[in-house]
Amino acid sequence: MDILTIILLIIGFVLLIKGADMFVDGASDLATKLKIPAMIIGLTIVAFGTSAPEAAVSVTSALNHSNAIAISNIVGSNIFNLLVVVGITAIIYKIDIDDVSLKQDFPVLLISSILLLLFIVTSSQISRIEGIIFLIGIIAYVALLIVKSKKESKNMPVGTTHLSNIMIVLFIIVGLAFILIGSDLVVDASKDIALSLGMSETLVGLTIVSIGTSLPELMTSVTAAYNKNTGIAIGNAVGSCIFNILFIVGLTTTITPIATTNVMVIDTIIMILALIITYILAYDKKDFNRKDGIILVSLFIVYMIYIIIRN
């Protein structure tokens, strides 16, 4: 471990924090300017933007014909989003969940997750046809959100924004760039530090790298929660999970079919259980409170212990 690695780690965290702040400010003002609910902005622009690291890893693997990592990357990221991103966000500030999200977005994620599990267990690979089915799913889902936003925008009052149109675009682009560069620096520096402390490459890949690709979602949702933009916070977490399965797995398997393994089955089942637990916690109260957040984060710690023992 050298001083340069530590400096790069600090720079990475600074870029993550500043980038998330700019990204949320830009997205929030965009929602106000367009009279679109913050939840929809979170489910689309913010969710798709913060999923860029997962997309880059999976698509690059597919192009190199070594894309078995795509599923573990996506499933691990979704487990992190559901348990840690939602959990830590709820610990910081209570997240109110509207009926539409409970009746539409969570079910879409559950159906997508179950479909992924079925594709894994019923064949030795996830085929191109199945990948295309996922891509059709994400197109239909985004189209549904666009139609929904047009209907809701008619009834929304015009709010006040703090940024001009040009600054909104700059804040979103620069903020996302800072998030992606920062997360890359943090992952690389953390890997070097962990390896120098004696951790195996396999364990580093399953923990630091999988968590690292989800840092954009975590920092964006935490920043949104701190600024009381809970619609963006929960929309980012749920939207990223949907995007990960329907678009990233869809695109990756359309490029090259993915061979399935027993480990994929186990991890996908764990992902579905994490989703069901998250949904149950929100359903009755229509929110995630601090107690729920602690439960979710605790479950992730248990999952990490299981991963370490398994490997």
CSV table of N, CA and C in Angstrom, one decimal, residues 18-27 29 162-179:
chain,number,residue,atom,x,y,z
A,18,LYS,N,-19.2,15.0,-4.6
A,18,LYS,CA,-19.6,16.2,-5.3
A,18,LYS,C,-20.4,15.9,-6.5
A,19,GLY,N,-20.1,14.8,-7.2
A,19,GLY,CA,-20.8,14.4,-8.4
A,19,GLY,C,-22.2,14.1,-8.1
A,20,ALA,N,-22.5,13.3,-7.0
A,20,ALA,CA,-23.8,12.9,-6.6
A,20,ALA,C,-24.6,14.2,-6.2
A,21,ASP,N,-24.0,15.1,-5.6
A,21,ASP,CA,-24.7,16.4,-5.2
A,21,ASP,C,-25.1,17.1,-6.5
A,22,MET,N,-24.2,17.3,-7.5
A,22,MET,CA,-24.6,18.0,-8.7
A,22,MET,C,-25.6,17.2,-9.5
A,23,PHE,N,-25.5,15.9,-9.6
A,23,PHE,CA,-26.4,15.1,-10.3
A,23,PHE,C,-27.8,15.2,-9.8
A,24,VAL,N,-28.0,15.1,-8.5
A,24,VAL,CA,-29.3,15.2,-7.8
A,24,VAL,C,-29.9,16.6,-8.0
A,25,ASP,N,-29.1,17.6,-7.9
A,25,ASP,CA,-29.6,19.0,-8.1
A,25,ASP,C,-30.1,19.2,-9.5
A,26,GLY,N,-29.3,18.7,-10.5
A,26,GLY,CA,-29.7,18.8,-11.9
A,26,GLY,C,-31.0,18.0,-12.2
A,27,ALA,N,-31.0,16.8,-11.6
A,27,ALA,CA,-32.2,15.9,-11.9
A,27,ALA,C,-33.5,16.5,-11.2
A,29,ASP,N,-34.1,19.7,-10.5
A,29,ASP,CA,-34.6,20.8,-11.2
A,29,ASP,C,-35.2,20.4,-12.5
A,162,HIS,N,-33.7,26.3,-9.4
A,162,HIS,CA,-32.5,27.1,-9.0
A,162,HIS,C,-31.5,27.2,-10.1
A,163,LEU,N,-31.7,26.4,-11.2
A,163,LEU,CA,-30.7,26.4,-12.2
A,163,LEU,C,-31.3,26.7,-13.6
A,164,SER,N,-30.6,27.3,-14.5
A,164,SER,CA,-31.0,27.6,-15.8
A,164,SER,C,-31.0,26.3,-16.6
A,165,ASN,N,-31.6,26.3,-17.8
A,165,ASN,CA,-31.7,25.1,-18.6
A,165,ASN,C,-30.3,24.5,-18.9
A,166,ILE,N,-29.4,25.4,-19.3
A,166,ILE,CA,-28.0,25.0,-19.6
A,166,ILE,C,-27.4,24.4,-18.4
A,167,MET,N,-27.5,25.0,-17.2
A,167,MET,CA,-26.9,24.6,-16.0
A,167,MET,C,-27.5,23.2,-15.6
A,168,ILE,N,-28.8,23.0,-15.8
A,168,ILE,CA,-29.4,21.7,-15.5
A,168,ILE,C,-28.7,20.6,-16.2
A,169,VAL,N,-28.5,20.8,-17.6
A,169,VAL,CA,-27.8,19.8,-18.4
A,169,VAL,C,-26.4,19.6,-17.9
A,170,LEU,N,-25.7,20.7,-17.7
A,170,LEU,CA,-24.3,20.6,-17.2
A,170,LEU,C,-24.2,19.9,-15.9
A,171,PHE,N,-25.1,20.2,-15.0
A,171,PHE,CA,-25.0,19.5,-13.6
A,171,PHE,C,-25.3,18.0,-13.8
A,172,ILE,N,-26.2,17.6,-14.7
A,172,ILE,CA,-26.5,16.2,-14.9
A,172,ILE,C,-25.3,15.5,-15.5
A,173,ILE,N,-24.7,16.1,-16.6
A,173,ILE,CA,-23.6,15.5,-17.3
A,173,ILE,C,-22.3,15.5,-16.5
A,174,VAL,N,-21.9,16.6,-15.9
A,174,VAL,CA,-20.7,16.7,-15.1
A,174,VAL,C,-20.9,15.9,-13.8
A,175,GLY,N,-22.0,16.0,-13.2
A,175,GLY,CA,-22.3,15.2,-12.0
A,175,GLY,C,-22.1,13.7,-12.2
A,176,LEU,N,-22.7,13.2,-13.3
A,176,LEU,CA,-22.6,11.8,-13.6
A,176,LEU,C,-21.2,11.4,-14.0
A,177,ALA,N,-20.5,12.3,-14.7
A,177,ALA,CA,-19.1,12.0,-15.0
A,177,ALA,C,-18.2,11.9,-13.7
A,178,PHE,N,-18.4,12.8,-12.8
A,178,PHE,CA,-17.7,12.8,-11.5
A,178,PHE,C,-18.0,11.5,-10.8
A,179,ILE,N,-19.3,11.1,-10.8
A,179,ILE,CA,-19.7,9.8,-10.1
A,179,ILE,C,-19.0,8.6,-10.7
